[in-house]
Amino acid sequence: MGKTTAVIQLPHGTLPLPAFLPDATKGLVRSLDSRDLENCGVKAVVMNTYHLMQNPGSSTIRALGGLHHMSGWQRPIITDSGGFQIYSLIRQNPSYGSISSKGATFFTGEGKSSPKKYHLSPEKSIQLQLNYGSDIIICLDDCTHVDARFSTQEESVRRTIGWAKRSKKEYIRLLDQKGFSSQNRPLIFAVIQGGGSFELRKICAQELSDIEFDGYGYGGWPLDNQGHLLVDLLEYVRSLIPSTYPLHALGVASPEAVTACFRMGYILFDGAMPTRDARHGRLYVFKSNPASIPNIDNDWFSYLYIFDDKHIKSSSPISLFCDCLVCQNYSLGYLHHLFKISDSLAHRLATINNLRFMNQLMENL
Ligand SMILES: [Zn+2]
């Protein structure tokens, strides 16, 4: 395991590491408010530049005082550059937009009478993230599928490096223009691409290190087609970056994957899985006291499916070892009932449990 700094100092406070950041893609973690997040022990969230530029839109975010003021969240915010949407929208379906060395153009509202066009360049992504008041800004990158052709990966790496250079330049220019100091500036991270190629990952990591960023991210989907973590590749990328730099495993969010990546030396994680699972009734359960499981191995947690009929009359909590609001106050039977009648309270309570689980896991790692 690599040596990592215990905390990162950011404009909106100190971020203790390791940290799991829930995705607050459109400016919220679905079904929770900011007080709920604090009570779950959430230390920071990830919001998404691409989605926010559409809704509510940059000028509205500015009018509402920036992302922190708008969402009532006073702890750090990392903003995702929009690079993953280049992959998930445009690369998966070219009718949704186009990519060139200049940046990406997204077409939305396809088939409607007035489709909208959004352009995202490396410079624009930095401008938006700085205007939003983000604590960690991520450079726009060109994300690919891990199994894409070598030529595609090569092009993506070349573009990602070129965009990172332009992003850094724009970042320096804006810090200067807006009067940020080394004490109150947001940090800037770059994302290492290269798909399944060790050679390209190495080139990308070296070139990005030469440009110098505050931290780095592992880019691209971290799982293979069978849903297994790409352990060799993740370990290799960790080895390419000096352990003094924080490394973010972008999109790594399941309890097993987070634990495995932490052991490799990754210290930042984010993803929608714990909150999405919660809304679908898949709850995370510690099988023993998390404080007494320093050697987390196979049998330390389980999934609980709240729709199972066996919970109908259960007066037990989700977990005897969880200190969340739900486990302290409500039974499985009541939660099952809330899910059965599709009340929004079901989503809120289940999400609170899963996020508290992830944060207890972080506190004990
Ligand atoms: Zn709980």
Short mmCIF file of C-alpha atoms and ligand atoms in Angstrom, two decimals:
data_model
loop_
_atom_site.label_atom_id
_atom_site.label_comp_id
_atom_site.label_asym_id
_atom_site.label_seq_id
_atom_site.Cartn_x
_atom_site.Cartn_y
_atom_site.Cartn_z
CA MET A 1 0.00 0.00 0.00
CA GLY A 2 1.39 3.39 -0.91
CA LYS A 3 2.04 6.13 1.57
CA THR A 4 -0.58 8.80 1.23
CA THR A 5 -1.22 12.10 2.90
CA ALA A 6 -3.83 11.76 5.65
CA VAL A 7 -5.82 14.81 4.58
CA ILE A 8 -6.18 17.23 1.68
CA GLN A 9 -6.59 20.93 2.47
CA LEU A 10 -9.26 22.50 0.29
CA PRO A 11 -10.99 25.89 0.08
CA HIS A 12 -14.08 24.50 1.88
CA GLY A 13 -12.19 22.62 4.56
CA THR A 14 -10.10 19.59 5.23
CA LEU A 15 -10.88 16.34 3.47
CA PRO A 16 -9.80 13.34 5.59
CA LEU A 17 -8.54 10.36 3.60
CA PRO A 18 -9.48 7.84 2.47
CA ALA A 19 -12.81 9.27 1.34
CA PHE A 20 -15.80 7.90 -0.49
CA LEU A 21 -17.69 10.66 -2.29
CA PRO A 22 -21.28 10.05 -3.32
CA ASP A 23 -22.29 11.33 -6.73
CA ALA A 24 -24.37 14.48 -6.49
CA THR A 25 -24.43 14.64 -10.27
CA LYS A 26 -27.02 17.36 -10.76
CA GLY A 27 -26.29 19.23 -7.53
CA LEU A 28 -27.86 16.76 -5.12
CA VAL A 29 -27.57 13.21 -3.87
CA ARG A 30 -30.97 11.92 -4.89
CA SER A 31 -33.56 11.85 -2.08
CA LEU A 32 -31.22 13.42 0.53
CA ASP A 33 -30.60 16.97 1.62
CA SER A 34 -27.25 18.35 2.72
CA ARG A 35 -27.96 17.86 6.45
CA ASP A 36 -28.67 14.17 5.79
CA LEU A 37 -25.31 13.90 4.03
CA GLU A 38 -23.47 15.51 6.94
CA ASN A 39 -25.20 13.17 9.36
CA CYS A 40 -24.03 10.20 7.29
CA GLY A 41 -20.46 11.44 7.73
CA VAL A 42 -20.08 12.36 4.07
CA LYS A 43 -16.96 14.54 3.78
CA ALA A 44 -17.28 15.67 0.16
CA VAL A 45 -19.42 15.04 -2.93
CA VAL A 46 -18.83 14.85 -6.67
CA MET A 47 -20.94 17.05 -8.95
CA ASN A 48 -20.91 16.93 -12.71
CA THR A 49 -19.94 19.83 -14.94
CA TYR A 50 -21.67 18.50 -18.04
CA HIS A 51 -25.04 17.90 -16.37
CA LEU A 52 -24.94 21.16 -14.41
CA MET A 53 -24.20 23.27 -17.50
CA GLN A 54 -27.54 22.03 -18.87
CA ASN A 55 -29.51 22.07 -15.66
CA PRO A 56 -29.88 24.51 -13.98
CA GLY A 57 -27.23 26.12 -16.26
CA SER A 58 -24.12 28.14 -15.49
CA SER A 59 -25.75 31.56 -15.21
CA THR A 60 -28.37 30.21 -12.79
CA ILE A 61 -25.68 28.55 -10.66
CA ARG A 62 -23.84 31.87 -10.53
CA ALA A 63 -27.04 33.72 -9.64
CA LEU A 64 -27.63 31.22 -6.82
CA GLY A 65 -24.18 31.89 -5.41
CA GLY A 66 -22.23 28.89 -6.74
CA LEU A 67 -22.66 25.19 -6.06
CA HIS A 68 -22.09 25.35 -2.31
CA HIS A 69 -24.57 28.10 -1.69
CA MET A 70 -27.09 26.65 -4.10
CA SER A 71 -27.08 23.20 -2.53
CA GLY A 72 -26.60 24.20 1.11
CA TRP A 73 -23.51 21.99 1.24
CA GLN A 74 -20.55 23.63 2.98
CA ARG A 75 -17.99 20.84 2.71
CA PRO A 76 -15.74 20.23 -0.32
CA ILE A 77 -17.10 19.56 -3.80
CA ILE A 78 -15.18 17.83 -6.57
CA THR A 79 -16.50 18.55 -10.03
CA ASP A 80 -16.18 15.97 -12.75
CA SER A 81 -15.07 17.54 -16.05
CA GLY A 82 -17.59 15.98 -18.42
CA GLY A 83 -14.98 13.55 -19.79
CA PHE A 84 -16.99 10.51 -18.78
CA GLN A 85 -20.03 11.86 -20.67
CA ILE A 86 -17.88 12.07 -23.81
CA TYR A 87 -17.56 8.33 -23.45
CA SER A 88 -20.99 7.38 -22.15
CA LEU A 89 -22.90 9.60 -24.58
CA ILE A 90 -20.85 10.34 -27.69
CA ARG A 91 -18.56 7.33 -27.96
CA GLN A 92 -21.47 4.98 -27.32
CA ASN A 93 -23.70 6.75 -29.84
CA PRO A 94 -22.14 9.20 -32.31
CA SER A 95 -25.54 10.76 -33.06
CA TYR A 96 -25.31 12.33 -29.59
CA GLY A 97 -22.37 14.49 -30.58
CA SER A 98 -18.85 14.69 -31.91
CA ILE A 99 -15.30 14.80 -30.55
CA SER A 100 -12.32 16.58 -32.05
CA SER A 101 -9.04 17.92 -30.76
CA LYS A 102 -10.90 21.15 -29.93
CA GLY A 103 -13.31 19.47 -27.54
CA ALA A 104 -16.68 17.78 -27.57
CA THR A 105 -20.03 18.89 -28.89
CA PHE A 106 -23.12 17.28 -27.38
CA PHE A 107 -26.53 17.25 -29.05
CA THR A 108 -29.42 16.89 -26.65
CA GLY A 109 -33.15 16.65 -27.19
CA GLU A 110 -32.65 14.47 -30.27
CA GLY A 111 -35.76 14.17 -32.38
CA LYS A 112 -37.36 17.22 -30.82
CA SER A 113 -38.07 20.33 -32.87
CA SER A 114 -35.29 22.35 -31.21
CA PRO A 115 -32.32 20.16 -30.28
CA LYS A 116 -29.75 21.91 -28.11
CA LYS A 117 -26.02 21.90 -28.61
CA TYR A 118 -23.47 22.06 -25.79
CA HIS A 119 -19.82 22.55 -26.48
CA LEU A 120 -17.24 21.52 -23.93
CA SER A 121 -13.60 22.39 -24.54
CA PRO A 122 -10.78 21.88 -22.03
CA GLU A 123 -10.76 25.64 -21.37
CA LYS A 124 -14.51 25.88 -21.00
CA SER A 125 -14.59 22.97 -18.55
CA ILE A 126 -12.02 24.74 -16.34
CA GLN A 127 -13.90 28.06 -16.57
CA LEU A 128 -17.17 26.42 -15.54
CA GLN A 129 -15.65 24.48 -12.65
CA LEU A 130 -13.90 27.57 -11.28
CA ASN A 131 -17.09 29.61 -11.58
CA TYR A 132 -19.05 26.91 -9.77
CA GLY A 133 -16.72 27.28 -6.77
CA SER A 134 -15.45 23.70 -6.92
CA ASP A 135 -12.72 22.54 -4.50
CA ILE A 136 -11.09 20.04 -6.85
CA ILE A 137 -11.26 20.67 -10.57
CA ILE A 138 -10.74 17.80 -13.00
CA CYS A 139 -9.28 18.31 -16.49
CA LEU A 140 -11.42 17.32 -19.42
CA ASP A 141 -10.25 13.91 -20.67
CA ASP A 142 -11.20 11.61 -23.53
CA CYS A 143 -12.48 8.46 -21.88
CA THR A 144 -12.64 5.15 -23.80
CA HIS A 145 -13.85 1.60 -23.26
CA VAL A 146 -11.08 -0.57 -21.83
CA ASP A 147 -11.41 -3.00 -24.78
CA ALA A 148 -11.44 -0.38 -27.55
CA ARG A 149 -8.91 -0.72 -30.38
CA PHE A 150 -5.29 0.29 -29.74
CA SER A 151 -5.55 3.12 -32.28
CA THR A 152 -8.59 4.50 -30.44
CA GLN A 153 -6.73 4.33 -27.11
CA GLU A 154 -3.71 6.01 -28.66
CA GLU A 155 -5.82 8.85 -29.97
CA SER A 156 -7.57 9.21 -26.60
CA VAL A 157 -4.25 9.38 -24.74
CA ARG A 158 -2.85 11.96 -27.15
CA ARG A 159 -5.98 14.04 -26.79
CA THR A 160 -6.12 13.65 -23.00
CA ILE A 161 -2.52 14.88 -22.69
CA GLY A 162 -3.11 17.80 -25.07
CA TRP A 163 -6.28 18.78 -23.24
CA ALA A 164 -4.50 18.51 -19.87
CA LYS A 165 -1.85 20.99 -21.05
CA ARG A 166 -4.50 23.42 -22.21
CA SER A 167 -6.48 22.92 -18.99
CA LYS A 168 -3.47 23.69 -16.81
CA LYS A 169 -2.72 26.81 -18.81
CA GLU A 170 -6.30 28.06 -18.52
CA TYR A 171 -6.35 27.21 -14.82
CA ILE A 172 -3.18 29.26 -14.15
CA ARG A 173 -4.54 32.16 -16.20
CA LEU A 174 -7.83 32.20 -14.30
CA LEU A 175 -6.25 31.84 -10.85
CA ASP A 176 -4.21 34.90 -11.66
CA GLN A 177 -7.14 36.83 -13.11
CA LYS A 178 -9.44 36.04 -10.17
CA GLY A 179 -6.77 36.71 -7.54
CA PHE A 180 -6.56 33.23 -5.99
CA SER A 181 -3.57 32.57 -3.73
CA SER A 182 -1.77 29.30 -3.12
CA GLN A 183 -3.79 29.09 0.13
CA ASN A 184 -7.30 29.42 -1.25
CA ARG A 185 -7.01 28.00 -4.76
CA PRO A 186 -8.99 24.93 -5.76
CA LEU A 187 -6.79 21.95 -6.64
CA ILE A 188 -6.56 20.53 -10.13
CA PHE A 189 -6.44 16.82 -11.00
CA ALA A 190 -5.76 15.10 -14.34
CA VAL A 191 -7.08 11.73 -15.47
CA ILE A 192 -4.90 8.88 -16.71
CA GLN A 193 -6.35 7.15 -19.77
CA GLY A 194 -4.97 4.39 -22.00
CA GLY A 195 -7.68 1.74 -21.78
CA GLY A 196 -6.32 -1.77 -21.31
CA SER A 197 -2.83 -0.90 -22.63
CA PHE A 198 -0.10 -0.81 -19.98
CA GLU A 199 2.18 0.96 -22.42
CA LEU A 200 -0.30 3.76 -23.08
CA ARG A 201 -1.17 4.10 -19.40
CA LYS A 202 2.53 4.64 -18.74
CA ILE A 203 2.91 7.27 -21.43
CA CYS A 204 -0.20 9.07 -20.21
CA ALA A 205 0.91 9.02 -16.55
CA GLN A 206 4.40 10.29 -17.38
CA GLU A 207 3.24 13.10 -19.63
CA LEU A 208 0.60 14.23 -17.14
CA SER A 209 3.15 14.12 -14.29
CA ASP A 210 5.43 16.36 -16.36
CA ILE A 211 2.66 18.95 -16.63
CA GLU A 212 2.29 18.67 -12.82
CA PHE A 213 -1.08 18.37 -11.18
CA ASP A 214 -2.16 18.21 -7.53
CA GLY A 215 -3.53 14.72 -7.94
CA TYR A 216 -4.50 12.15 -10.54
CA GLY A 217 -7.40 9.93 -11.40
CA TYR A 218 -7.65 6.44 -12.86
CA GLY A 219 -9.81 7.01 -15.95
CA GLY A 220 -12.01 4.61 -17.83
CA TRP A 221 -14.38 1.95 -16.59
CA PRO A 222 -12.58 0.01 -13.81
CA LEU A 223 -14.33 -3.32 -14.46
CA ASP A 224 -13.99 -5.94 -17.19
CA ASN A 225 -16.91 -7.39 -19.14
CA GLN A 226 -17.61 -9.92 -16.38
CA GLY A 227 -17.79 -7.13 -13.81
CA HIS A 228 -14.42 -7.98 -12.23
CA LEU A 229 -12.11 -5.23 -11.06
CA LEU A 230 -9.15 -4.68 -13.43
CA VAL A 231 -6.69 -5.36 -10.61
CA ASP A 232 -3.45 -5.58 -12.63
CA LEU A 233 -4.17 -2.38 -14.52
CA LEU A 234 -5.25 -0.47 -11.40
CA GLU A 235 -2.15 -1.60 -9.51
CA TYR A 236 0.07 -0.66 -12.43
CA VAL A 237 -1.39 2.84 -12.71
CA ARG A 238 -0.93 3.36 -8.95
CA SER A 239 2.74 2.41 -9.35
CA LEU A 240 3.21 5.05 -12.06
CA ILE A 241 2.37 7.97 -9.78
CA PRO A 242 4.51 8.84 -6.72
CA SER A 243 2.63 7.84 -3.58
CA THR A 244 2.74 11.42 -2.26
CA TYR A 245 0.09 12.36 -4.83
CA PRO A 246 -3.53 11.47 -4.14
CA LEU A 247 -4.97 9.03 -6.64
CA HIS A 248 -8.69 8.96 -7.30
CA ALA A 249 -10.30 5.71 -8.48
CA LEU A 250 -13.03 7.37 -10.53
CA GLY A 251 -16.29 5.46 -10.52
CA VAL A 252 -15.07 2.81 -8.05
CA ALA A 253 -17.91 2.54 -5.56
CA SER A 254 -18.79 -0.99 -4.47
CA PRO A 255 -17.66 -1.94 -0.94
CA GLU A 256 -15.39 -4.74 -2.29
CA ALA A 257 -13.85 -2.62 -5.05
CA VAL A 258 -13.25 0.37 -2.78
CA THR A 259 -11.53 -1.87 -0.23
CA ALA A 260 -9.41 -3.56 -2.90
CA CYS A 261 -8.35 -0.24 -4.46
CA PHE A 262 -7.56 1.24 -1.07
CA ARG A 263 -5.15 -1.62 -0.48
CA MET A 264 -3.42 -0.73 -3.75
CA GLY A 265 -2.96 2.86 -2.57
CA TYR A 266 -5.99 4.68 -4.00
CA ILE A 267 -7.53 7.10 -1.51
CA LEU A 268 -10.43 8.83 -3.26
CA PHE A 269 -13.48 6.99 -4.55
CA ASP A 270 -16.79 8.05 -5.97
CA GLY A 271 -19.75 6.55 -7.72
CA ALA A 272 -23.48 6.24 -7.84
CA MET A 273 -23.66 2.58 -6.86
CA PRO A 274 -24.38 2.82 -3.09
CA THR A 275 -27.15 5.38 -3.60
CA ARG A 276 -28.62 3.68 -6.68
CA ASP A 277 -28.56 0.33 -4.89
CA ALA A 278 -30.38 1.95 -1.98
CA ARG A 279 -33.18 3.21 -4.19
CA HIS A 280 -33.55 -0.28 -5.65
CA GLY A 281 -33.79 -1.81 -2.19
CA ARG A 282 -30.30 -3.31 -2.03
CA LEU A 283 -28.93 -2.43 1.40
CA TYR A 284 -25.38 -2.72 2.71
CA VAL A 285 -25.00 -4.59 5.98
CA PHE A 286 -21.98 -4.98 8.25
CA LYS A 287 -21.87 -8.54 9.56
CA SER A 288 -19.74 -7.58 12.54
CA ASN A 289 -18.58 -4.42 14.27
CA PRO A 290 -16.77 -2.39 11.57
CA ALA A 291 -14.39 -0.93 14.16
CA SER A 292 -13.07 -4.41 14.94
CA ILE A 293 -12.43 -5.56 11.39
CA PRO A 294 -9.09 -4.03 10.44
CA ASN A 295 -8.40 -7.05 8.22
CA ILE A 296 -11.39 -6.76 6.02
CA ASP A 297 -11.83 -10.03 4.16
CA ASN A 298 -14.50 -11.97 2.37
CA ASP A 299 -17.19 -12.23 4.98
CA TRP A 300 -17.40 -8.81 6.57
CA PHE A 301 -20.52 -7.50 4.89
CA SER A 302 -23.56 -8.63 2.95
CA TYR A 303 -26.33 -7.27 0.78
CA LEU A 304 -29.87 -7.26 2.05
CA TYR A 305 -32.78 -7.18 -0.41
CA ILE A 306 -35.53 -5.28 1.34
CA PHE A 307 -38.29 -6.53 -0.98
CA ASP A 308 -37.80 -10.11 0.27
CA ASP A 309 -40.95 -11.32 1.99
CA LYS A 310 -38.95 -12.60 4.94
CA HIS A 311 -38.61 -8.99 6.13
CA ILE A 312 -42.37 -8.30 6.33
CA LYS A 313 -42.66 -8.90 10.06
CA SER A 314 -39.05 -8.38 11.07
CA SER A 315 -38.55 -5.97 13.95
CA SER A 316 -34.74 -6.10 13.57
CA PRO A 317 -32.74 -3.18 12.19
CA ILE A 318 -30.84 -3.45 8.88
CA SER A 319 -27.63 -4.02 10.82
CA LEU A 320 -26.90 -4.34 14.54
CA PHE A 321 -23.49 -2.79 13.85
CA CYS A 322 -24.57 0.32 11.96
CA ASP A 323 -24.95 3.63 13.82
CA CYS A 324 -27.10 5.33 11.15
CA LEU A 325 -30.41 7.05 11.79
CA VAL A 326 -32.29 4.16 10.18
CA CYS A 327 -30.64 1.30 12.04
CA GLN A 328 -31.08 3.17 15.31
CA ASN A 329 -34.79 3.91 14.83
CA TYR A 330 -36.54 1.71 12.28
CA SER A 331 -37.19 -1.96 11.65
CA LEU A 332 -36.75 -3.95 8.48
CA GLY A 333 -40.50 -4.59 8.50
CA TYR A 334 -41.28 -0.88 8.42
CA LEU A 335 -38.71 -0.26 5.67
CA HIS A 336 -40.15 -3.15 3.63
CA HIS A 337 -43.57 -1.52 4.00
CA LEU A 338 -42.25 1.87 2.82
CA PHE A 339 -40.72 0.25 -0.26
CA LYS A 340 -43.91 -1.70 -0.98
CA ILE A 341 -46.02 1.48 -0.99
CA SER A 342 -43.28 3.31 -2.97
CA ASP A 343 -43.05 6.19 -0.55
CA SER A 344 -40.13 8.56 -1.09
CA LEU A 345 -39.19 8.05 2.56
CA ALA A 346 -38.05 4.54 1.59
CA HIS A 347 -35.43 6.01 -0.75
CA ARG A 348 -34.26 8.50 1.82
CA LEU A 349 -33.84 5.97 4.61
CA ALA A 350 -32.18 3.33 2.42
CA THR A 351 -29.77 5.91 1.00
CA ILE A 352 -28.85 7.09 4.49
CA ASN A 353 -27.99 3.53 5.51
CA ASN A 354 -25.81 2.83 2.46
CA LEU A 355 -23.93 6.12 2.67
CA ARG A 356 -23.34 5.72 6.40
CA PHE A 357 -22.06 2.21 5.62
CA MET A 358 -19.55 3.59 3.09
CA ASN A 359 -18.40 6.24 5.53
CA GLN A 360 -18.02 3.80 8.42
CA LEU A 361 -15.96 1.67 6.04
CA MET A 362 -13.73 4.67 5.22
CA GLU A 363 -13.33 5.56 8.89
CA ASN A 364 -12.16 2.04 9.64
CA LEU A 365 -9.83 1.50 6.71
ZN ZN B 1 -27.65 1.71 9.04
#
